Short mmCIF file of C-alpha atoms and ligand atoms in Angstrom, two decimals:
data_model
loop_
_atom_site.label_atom_id
_atom_site.label_comp_id
_atom_site.label_asym_id
_atom_site.label_seq_id
_atom_site.Cartn_x
_atom_site.Cartn_y
_atom_site.Cartn_z
CA MET A 1 -41.06 45.33 47.79
CA ALA A 2 -43.83 42.82 47.20
CA ARG A 3 -46.30 41.85 49.90
CA PRO A 4 -45.60 38.40 51.49
CA ILE A 5 -47.84 35.58 50.29
CA THR A 6 -48.64 32.61 52.51
CA MET A 7 -50.14 29.44 51.05
CA LEU A 8 -51.62 26.35 52.70
CA GLY A 9 -51.21 23.23 50.53
CA LEU A 10 -53.02 19.88 50.75
CA GLU A 11 -52.00 16.60 49.07
CA SER A 12 -53.86 13.27 49.08
CA SER A 13 -53.55 11.80 45.58
CA CYS A 14 -51.90 8.47 46.42
CA ASP A 15 -50.83 7.03 49.78
CA ASP A 16 -49.51 10.07 51.63
CA THR A 17 -51.83 12.50 53.41
CA ALA A 18 -50.01 15.82 53.60
CA ALA A 19 -50.39 19.51 54.44
CA ALA A 20 -47.83 22.30 54.38
CA VAL A 21 -47.45 26.05 54.65
CA VAL A 22 -45.14 27.90 52.26
CA ARG A 23 -44.44 31.64 52.24
CA ARG A 24 -42.81 34.03 49.80
CA ASP A 25 -41.60 36.97 51.88
CA GLU A 26 -41.27 40.61 50.89
CA THR A 27 -37.74 40.03 49.54
CA GLY A 28 -39.01 37.31 47.17
CA ALA A 29 -37.39 34.47 49.18
CA VAL A 30 -39.52 31.33 49.63
CA ARG A 31 -39.61 29.33 52.85
CA VAL A 32 -41.32 26.09 53.78
CA LEU A 33 -42.83 26.95 57.17
CA SER A 34 -44.17 23.44 57.76
CA ASN A 35 -44.36 20.17 55.85
CA VAL A 36 -46.45 17.42 57.45
CA VAL A 37 -46.78 13.99 55.81
CA ILE A 38 -48.78 11.09 57.26
CA GLY A 39 -47.90 8.00 55.22
CA GLN A 40 -50.10 4.91 54.83
CA THR A 41 -47.43 2.24 54.24
CA ASP A 42 -48.57 0.11 57.20
CA LEU A 43 -52.22 0.15 56.10
CA HIS A 44 -51.40 -1.27 52.65
CA LYS A 45 -48.56 -3.60 53.70
CA ALA A 46 -50.62 -6.79 53.78
CA PHE A 47 -51.93 -6.21 50.23
CA GLY A 48 -48.62 -5.72 48.40
CA GLY A 49 -49.73 -2.39 46.88
CA VAL A 50 -51.93 0.65 47.45
CA VAL A 51 -55.63 -0.29 47.91
CA PRO A 52 -57.59 2.74 46.65
CA GLU A 53 -60.57 2.31 49.03
CA ILE A 54 -58.32 2.00 52.09
CA ALA A 55 -56.28 4.99 50.91
CA ALA A 56 -59.38 7.14 50.41
CA ARG A 57 -60.75 6.37 53.87
CA ALA A 58 -57.39 7.05 55.53
CA HIS A 59 -57.06 10.39 53.70
CA ALA A 60 -60.57 11.41 54.80
CA GLU A 61 -59.70 10.49 58.40
CA LYS A 62 -56.31 12.22 58.52
CA ILE A 63 -56.46 15.30 56.29
CA ASP A 64 -57.96 17.59 58.99
CA LEU A 65 -55.30 16.49 61.44
CA CYS A 66 -52.59 17.18 58.86
CA VAL A 67 -53.88 20.72 58.26
CA GLU A 68 -54.04 21.37 62.01
CA LYS A 69 -50.46 20.15 62.47
CA ALA A 70 -49.14 22.11 59.49
CA LEU A 71 -50.66 25.37 60.80
CA LYS A 72 -49.39 24.69 64.31
CA GLU A 73 -45.83 23.97 63.10
CA ALA A 74 -45.90 27.13 61.00
CA GLN A 75 -47.20 29.00 64.09
CA LEU A 76 -49.96 30.51 61.99
CA GLU A 77 -53.76 30.48 61.93
CA LEU A 78 -56.01 29.74 58.97
CA PRO A 79 -57.08 33.41 58.51
CA GLU A 80 -53.40 34.28 57.96
CA MET A 81 -53.30 32.25 54.73
CA ASP A 82 -53.68 34.11 51.43
CA ALA A 83 -55.16 31.07 49.70
CA ILE A 84 -55.62 27.31 49.91
CA ALA A 85 -53.96 25.09 47.30
CA VAL A 86 -54.99 21.47 46.86
CA THR A 87 -54.03 18.60 44.57
CA ALA A 88 -57.05 18.28 42.25
CA GLY A 89 -55.51 15.41 40.21
CA PRO A 90 -54.21 13.24 38.68
CA GLY A 91 -54.39 10.37 41.14
CA LEU A 92 -56.61 7.88 42.90
CA ILE A 93 -59.96 9.60 42.75
CA GLY A 94 -61.17 8.81 46.30
CA GLY A 95 -58.03 10.31 47.78
CA VAL A 96 -58.04 13.37 45.53
CA MET A 97 -61.68 13.96 46.49
CA SER A 98 -60.84 13.88 50.22
CA GLY A 99 -58.32 16.69 49.73
CA VAL A 100 -60.53 18.74 47.42
CA MET A 101 -63.54 18.46 49.78
CA CYS A 102 -61.41 19.51 52.76
CA ALA A 103 -59.91 22.47 50.86
CA LYS A 104 -63.37 23.56 49.69
CA GLY A 105 -64.63 23.45 53.28
CA LEU A 106 -61.70 25.61 54.45
CA SER A 107 -62.21 28.02 51.57
CA ALA A 108 -65.98 28.30 52.16
CA ALA A 109 -65.48 28.84 55.90
CA THR A 110 -62.77 31.52 55.54
CA GLY A 111 -63.56 33.13 52.20
CA LYS A 112 -59.94 32.42 51.12
CA PRO A 113 -59.37 31.68 47.42
CA LEU A 114 -59.04 28.06 46.36
CA ILE A 115 -56.39 26.88 43.87
CA GLY A 116 -56.54 23.43 42.26
CA VAL A 117 -53.01 22.17 41.60
CA ASN A 118 -51.88 19.45 39.23
CA HIS A 119 -49.88 16.93 41.29
CA LEU A 120 -47.35 16.53 38.46
CA GLY A 121 -47.01 20.30 38.27
CA GLY A 122 -46.18 20.25 41.99
CA HIS A 123 -43.31 17.82 41.36
CA ALA A 124 -42.21 19.68 38.23
CA LEU A 125 -41.99 23.07 40.00
CA THR A 126 -40.11 21.70 43.05
CA PRO A 127 -36.64 22.73 41.77
CA ARG A 128 -37.88 26.33 41.75
CA LEU A 129 -38.89 25.98 45.41
CA THR A 130 -35.64 24.31 46.47
CA ASP A 131 -33.09 25.93 44.16
CA GLY A 132 -34.81 28.94 42.63
CA LEU A 133 -34.33 27.43 39.15
CA GLN A 134 -35.35 29.87 36.40
CA PHE A 135 -37.67 28.96 33.51
CA PRO A 136 -37.17 27.28 31.11
CA TYR A 137 -35.65 23.96 32.18
CA LEU A 138 -35.91 20.31 31.25
CA MET A 139 -37.62 18.19 33.88
CA LEU A 140 -37.41 14.43 34.28
CA LEU A 141 -40.39 13.48 36.40
CA VAL A 142 -39.95 9.93 37.73
CA SER A 143 -42.33 8.54 40.34
CA GLY A 144 -44.45 5.54 41.23
CA GLY A 145 -47.11 6.53 38.73
CA HIS A 146 -45.34 8.71 36.18
CA CYS A 147 -42.28 9.03 34.01
CA GLN A 148 -41.97 11.89 31.56
CA PHE A 149 -39.63 14.50 30.13
CA LEU A 150 -41.17 17.96 30.29
CA ILE A 151 -39.93 21.31 29.14
CA ALA A 152 -41.08 23.68 31.91
CA ARG A 153 -41.64 27.24 30.66
CA GLY A 154 -44.07 28.57 33.28
CA PRO A 155 -46.19 27.40 36.27
CA ASP A 156 -48.85 26.19 33.83
CA ASP A 157 -46.77 25.80 30.69
CA PHE A 158 -45.23 22.37 30.13
CA SER A 159 -44.45 20.44 26.94
CA ARG A 160 -44.00 16.68 27.15
CA ILE A 161 -41.27 15.41 24.84
CA GLY A 162 -41.25 11.78 25.96
CA GLY A 163 -42.40 9.34 28.61
CA THR A 164 -43.03 5.73 29.52
CA ILE A 165 -45.39 3.79 27.30
CA ASP A 166 -46.26 1.38 30.14
CA ASP A 167 -45.04 1.16 33.77
CA ALA A 168 -43.36 4.00 35.61
CA PRO A 169 -39.90 3.25 37.07
CA GLY A 170 -41.28 3.42 40.63
CA GLU A 171 -43.78 0.68 39.76
CA ALA A 172 -40.93 -1.42 38.37
CA PHE A 173 -38.96 -0.91 41.61
CA ASP A 174 -42.04 -1.81 43.68
CA LYS A 175 -42.82 -4.91 41.61
CA THR A 176 -39.19 -6.06 41.69
CA ALA A 177 -39.18 -5.70 45.48
CA ARG A 178 -42.37 -7.76 45.70
CA LEU A 179 -40.86 -10.52 43.54
CA LEU A 180 -37.82 -10.65 45.80
CA GLY A 181 -39.72 -10.53 49.11
CA LEU A 182 -38.55 -7.02 50.01
CA VAL A 183 -40.68 -4.43 51.82
CA GLN A 184 -42.83 -1.76 50.14
CA PRO A 185 -42.31 0.89 48.91
CA GLY A 186 -39.80 -1.08 46.88
CA GLY A 187 -37.49 1.72 45.69
CA PRO A 188 -35.50 2.29 48.89
CA ALA A 189 -35.37 -1.47 49.63
CA VAL A 190 -34.10 -2.36 46.15
CA GLN A 191 -31.56 0.49 46.26
CA LYS A 192 -30.22 -0.78 49.61
CA GLU A 193 -29.75 -4.37 48.40
CA ALA A 194 -28.43 -3.23 45.01
CA ALA A 195 -25.56 -1.45 46.74
CA LEU A 196 -24.37 -4.85 48.01
CA GLY A 197 -24.82 -6.73 44.73
CA ASP A 198 -22.99 -7.34 41.46
CA PRO A 199 -24.62 -5.26 38.68
CA LYS A 200 -23.05 -7.43 35.96
CA ARG A 201 -24.13 -10.91 37.06
CA PHE A 202 -27.60 -10.62 35.53
CA ARG A 203 -27.73 -8.76 32.23
CA PHE A 204 -31.25 -7.35 32.01
CA PRO A 205 -32.63 -5.69 28.86
CA ARG A 206 -32.40 -1.92 28.29
CA PRO A 207 -35.86 -1.49 26.71
CA MET A 208 -36.36 0.96 23.84
CA LEU A 209 -32.75 2.14 23.66
CA ASP A 210 -32.76 0.79 20.12
CA ARG A 211 -35.63 3.16 19.26
CA ALA A 212 -35.14 6.84 18.51
CA GLY A 213 -36.72 9.48 20.73
CA CYS A 214 -37.29 9.86 24.46
CA ASP A 215 -40.06 7.32 25.08
CA MET A 216 -39.34 4.50 27.53
CA SER A 217 -40.75 1.16 28.69
CA PHE A 218 -40.24 -0.52 32.05
CA SER A 219 -42.84 -3.31 32.16
CA GLY A 220 -40.58 -5.90 30.48
CA LEU A 221 -37.92 -5.45 33.15
CA LYS A 222 -39.96 -6.97 35.94
CA THR A 223 -40.71 -10.00 33.74
CA ALA A 224 -36.97 -10.38 33.12
CA VAL A 225 -36.35 -10.17 36.90
CA LEU A 226 -39.07 -12.79 37.49
CA ARG A 227 -37.47 -15.17 35.00
CA ALA A 228 -33.98 -14.71 36.43
CA ARG A 229 -35.31 -15.13 39.97
CA ASN A 230 -37.03 -18.40 39.08
CA GLU A 231 -33.78 -19.73 37.66
CA VAL A 232 -31.81 -19.14 40.85
CA MET A 233 -34.54 -20.13 43.31
CA THR A 234 -34.40 -23.56 44.92
CA ASP A 235 -37.34 -25.01 46.91
CA ASP A 236 -39.06 -21.63 46.87
CA THR A 237 -36.17 -19.92 48.62
CA ILE A 238 -33.67 -17.45 47.31
CA ARG A 239 -30.20 -16.66 48.70
CA LEU A 240 -29.57 -13.15 49.97
CA GLN A 241 -26.66 -12.68 47.54
CA ASP A 242 -28.95 -13.63 44.62
CA VAL A 243 -31.47 -11.00 45.79
CA ARG A 244 -28.69 -8.41 45.95
CA ASP A 245 -27.33 -9.26 42.51
CA LEU A 246 -30.84 -9.22 41.00
CA CYS A 247 -31.51 -5.79 42.57
CA SER A 248 -28.19 -4.49 41.34
CA GLY A 249 -28.74 -5.78 37.78
CA PHE A 250 -32.27 -4.36 37.71
CA GLN A 251 -31.26 -0.95 39.06
CA SER A 252 -28.39 -0.60 36.61
CA ALA A 253 -30.78 -1.35 33.71
CA VAL A 254 -33.13 1.43 34.93
CA VAL A 255 -30.20 3.82 35.36
CA ASP A 256 -28.88 3.08 31.85
CA VAL A 257 -32.30 3.70 30.26
CA LEU A 258 -32.95 6.93 32.17
CA VAL A 259 -29.44 8.23 31.52
CA GLU A 260 -29.45 7.54 27.77
CA LYS A 261 -32.99 8.88 27.31
CA SER A 262 -32.06 11.98 29.34
CA ARG A 263 -29.11 12.52 27.00
CA ARG A 264 -31.50 12.44 24.03
CA ALA A 265 -34.08 14.66 25.75
CA LEU A 266 -31.34 17.17 26.58
CA THR A 267 -30.17 17.20 22.97
CA LEU A 268 -33.72 18.02 21.83
CA TYR A 269 -34.13 20.63 24.54
CA LEU A 270 -30.77 22.30 23.92
CA ALA A 271 -31.74 22.74 20.26
CA GLU A 272 -34.18 25.41 21.60
CA ASN A 273 -31.15 27.39 22.84
CA PRO A 274 -32.32 27.97 26.41
CA SER A 275 -30.47 30.79 28.20
CA ILE A 276 -29.45 28.54 31.11
CA PRO A 277 -29.23 24.87 30.04
CA ALA A 278 -30.66 22.94 33.01
CA LEU A 279 -32.00 19.49 33.83
CA ALA A 280 -33.97 18.93 37.01
CA VAL A 281 -35.26 15.65 38.34
CA ALA A 282 -38.29 15.18 40.61
CA GLY A 283 -40.70 12.51 41.88
CA GLY A 284 -40.10 9.66 44.33
CA VAL A 285 -37.65 7.75 42.10
CA ALA A 286 -35.46 10.88 42.02
CA ALA A 287 -34.51 9.84 45.57
CA ASN A 288 -32.42 7.01 44.04
CA THR A 289 -28.74 7.78 44.47
CA ALA A 290 -27.57 5.68 41.47
CA ILE A 291 -30.07 7.47 39.19
CA ARG A 292 -29.00 10.87 40.53
CA ALA A 293 -25.33 10.00 40.00
CA GLY A 294 -25.99 8.85 36.41
CA LEU A 295 -27.90 12.03 35.57
CA GLU A 296 -25.25 14.18 37.18
CA THR A 297 -22.63 12.58 34.93
CA VAL A 298 -24.62 13.22 31.72
CA CYS A 299 -25.18 16.82 32.75
CA ALA A 300 -21.47 17.31 33.46
CA GLU A 301 -20.64 15.82 30.04
CA MET A 302 -23.14 18.11 28.30
CA ASN A 303 -22.33 21.24 30.31
CA VAL A 304 -25.80 21.42 31.77
CA GLN A 305 -26.76 22.52 35.28
CA PHE A 306 -28.24 19.60 37.27
CA THR A 307 -30.78 20.06 40.07
CA ALA A 308 -32.18 17.35 42.32
CA PRO A 309 -34.38 18.36 45.26
CA PRO A 310 -33.70 16.99 48.76
CA LEU A 311 -35.23 13.56 49.32
CA ALA A 312 -38.18 14.73 51.46
CA LEU A 313 -39.30 16.99 48.63
CA CYS A 314 -38.84 14.29 45.95
CA THR A 315 -41.46 11.93 47.34
CA ASP A 316 -45.08 13.08 47.67
CA ASN A 317 -45.50 16.08 49.95
CA ALA A 318 -47.71 19.15 50.28
CA ALA A 319 -44.94 21.78 50.27
CA MET A 320 -44.67 21.28 46.51
CA ILE A 321 -48.46 21.74 46.18
CA ALA A 322 -48.44 24.89 48.33
CA TYR A 323 -45.52 26.23 46.26
CA ALA A 324 -47.18 25.44 42.91
CA GLY A 325 -50.35 27.08 44.31
CA LEU A 326 -48.28 30.14 45.23
CA GLU A 327 -46.90 30.48 41.70
CA LEU A 328 -50.35 30.02 40.18
CA PHE A 329 -51.84 32.52 42.65
CA GLU A 330 -49.21 35.09 41.70
CA ALA A 331 -50.04 34.47 38.03
CA GLY A 332 -53.70 35.25 38.76
CA TYR A 333 -55.18 31.72 38.81
CA ARG A 334 -58.21 31.21 41.07
CA ASP A 335 -60.67 28.32 41.43
CA ASP A 336 -64.02 28.31 43.15
CA LEU A 337 -66.25 25.76 44.84
CA SER A 338 -66.97 24.15 41.47
CA LEU A 339 -63.39 22.74 41.48
CA SER A 340 -63.56 19.04 40.74
CA ALA A 341 -61.24 16.12 41.43
CA ARG A 342 -59.69 14.67 38.26
CA PRO A 343 -58.30 11.11 38.05
CA ARG A 344 -56.54 12.00 34.78
CA TRP A 345 -55.00 15.42 34.19
CA PRO A 346 -52.09 15.66 31.76
CA LEU A 347 -49.73 18.58 32.28
CA ASP A 348 -49.35 18.94 28.55
CA THR A 349 -52.78 18.74 27.00
CA SER A 350 -51.46 19.14 23.48
CA SER A 351 -49.58 15.78 23.56
CA ALA A 352 -51.33 12.44 23.06
CA PRO A 353 -52.41 10.93 26.42
CA MET A 354 -50.17 8.30 28.02
CA LEU A 355 -51.68 4.85 28.04
CA GLY A 356 -52.50 2.46 30.86
CA SER A 357 -52.83 2.89 34.57
CA GLY A 358 -50.34 2.79 37.39
CA LYS A 359 -50.16 2.80 41.15
CA LYS A 360 -51.92 6.14 41.21
CA GLY A 361 -54.71 5.16 38.85
CA ALA A 362 -54.93 6.34 35.26
CA LYS A 363 -51.77 7.68 33.67
CA ALA A 364 -51.98 11.41 33.08
O1 KG4 B 1 -43.55 10.64 43.92
P1 KG4 B 1 -43.94 9.51 44.81
O2 KG4 B 1 -43.78 9.69 46.31
O3 KG4 B 1 -45.40 9.06 44.53
C1 KG4 B 1 -45.94 9.06 43.26
O4 KG4 B 1 -46.38 10.18 42.83
O5 KG4 B 1 -45.91 7.99 42.66
O6 KG4 B 1 -43.07 8.24 44.34
C2 KG4 B 1 -43.16 7.00 45.01
C3 KG4 B 1 -42.32 6.00 44.26
C4 KG4 B 1 -42.45 4.56 44.77
O7 KG4 B 1 -42.69 3.72 43.66
C5 KG4 B 1 -41.11 4.28 45.42
O8 KG4 B 1 -40.73 2.91 45.36
C6 KG4 B 1 -40.19 5.15 44.60
O9 KG4 B 1 -40.92 6.35 44.40
N1 KG4 B 1 -38.95 5.44 45.32
C7 KG4 B 1 -37.74 5.04 44.91
C8 KG4 B 1 -36.81 5.43 45.89
N2 KG4 B 1 -37.49 6.08 46.89
C9 KG4 B 1 -38.81 6.07 46.53
N3 KG4 B 1 -37.37 4.38 43.78
C10 KG4 B 1 -36.06 4.09 43.63
N4 KG4 B 1 -35.12 4.41 44.55
C11 KG4 B 1 -35.43 5.10 45.69
N5 KG4 B 1 -34.49 5.40 46.58
ZN1 ZN B 2 -45.99 12.09 43.21
#
C-alpha cells in the first residue's frame, strides 16, 4: 500500500481567495479534507467587473486567513502537509503573486516542497478528483476567462484542439447580465431569468457554426443582445419579461454553440480510439444546468461517458489546485523559491496562443 499524501493548495488568480487540503490515503482514495473560498463579489460590485488592483489587495489580506481556516477544518497542522501547491498562473498577476508569495513563505518556513500549478490544469484535472476519471479524456474547459477543448493524457500533458477566438462564455454571460441590469457574476443570474423566458422570441446568432473545426466566438453575442435590448427598451426601462426572454435566447445560443462544437471535438477525439470514450466539463460556466443538459444529450447520442463536477468544484476553488499539485507531486514535479507568477501560461505550449484578454487578464 502506498503512503498517504496530504497537499495544501492555494488559489488567488481571479476574484476568489481560496485554500484547501486534499489527501490521497493508503488505499489510493482521494478526499477533500477542507475547501475554503473567500469570494470578492461585494468588493467589485460597484465597478461592474473585477478590478485587478482591488483583487490583488484583497488576496494579500485574506490568503493567510484562508490557509489557517483550511488547516483548521482539515484538523491538521502545516508540518503534516507533504507539499504546498499554489496557482502560479495564468491569471491577474497581482493576485497570482499574492498566492505564490504566501506559498513560498510557507515552504521556506517549513522546508516543505513547493509545486506551482497551472490554474487551467486544476480545472482540467477536477473530474479525476471528483469521479476518478482515467486518462485520456476530452475536456471542455468553460469559465469566465477561458474556453477550450483539451485532450487530457496526463497531469501535465494536454493538447488543445479548439477554443474561443475572443470572449469566453462566462464573459458573455457577465456582459449580458450587465446589459440587462442583473447582478454579477452574471452566469447564475442569467440562468435564473432564462428559465422563465421564451428561448425562441429572440433569435441570436450561433457564431462560427458555419466554420469547420472546434474554434468558437462569443463576443458578437453580447452585441446582438445589446441591439435587441435597445429595440425593446422604452424610456430607458425594460420589462421583466423582456429581460427573461433575452436571457433565454442568449443562453440557448451559447448552449447550441457549445453542444455542436463538442460534437465535433468528440468526433476528432474518438478518431484516436481512446479506451474509455469520455467527455468532462469544468470551469465556472460548467455550473450552467442548460449547458450540462445539452452536453449530456450529445454524449448519450455518441455513446460517450459524461462527467460534470459538483458546482462548488466547477467555479474557482483551491481543492482542484491541491489535487493537481498532488498528481504532479506523485509524478515527481517540484518547484523551488525561484517559482514565478505567470499572467499567461498555456496548458498546451505546442498550440498557437489564444488571442486577447479576458476577465482574468491575458488569455492563456
Ligand atoms: O471558473 P470560474 O469560477 O473563474 C474563472 O476561472 O473564470 O468561472 C467564473 C465564471 C463567471 O463568468 C460566471 O458568470 C460563470 O463562471 N458562471 C456561470 C454560471 N455560474 C458561474 N455561467 C453560466 N451559468 C452559470 N450557472
Ligand atoms: Zn477558473
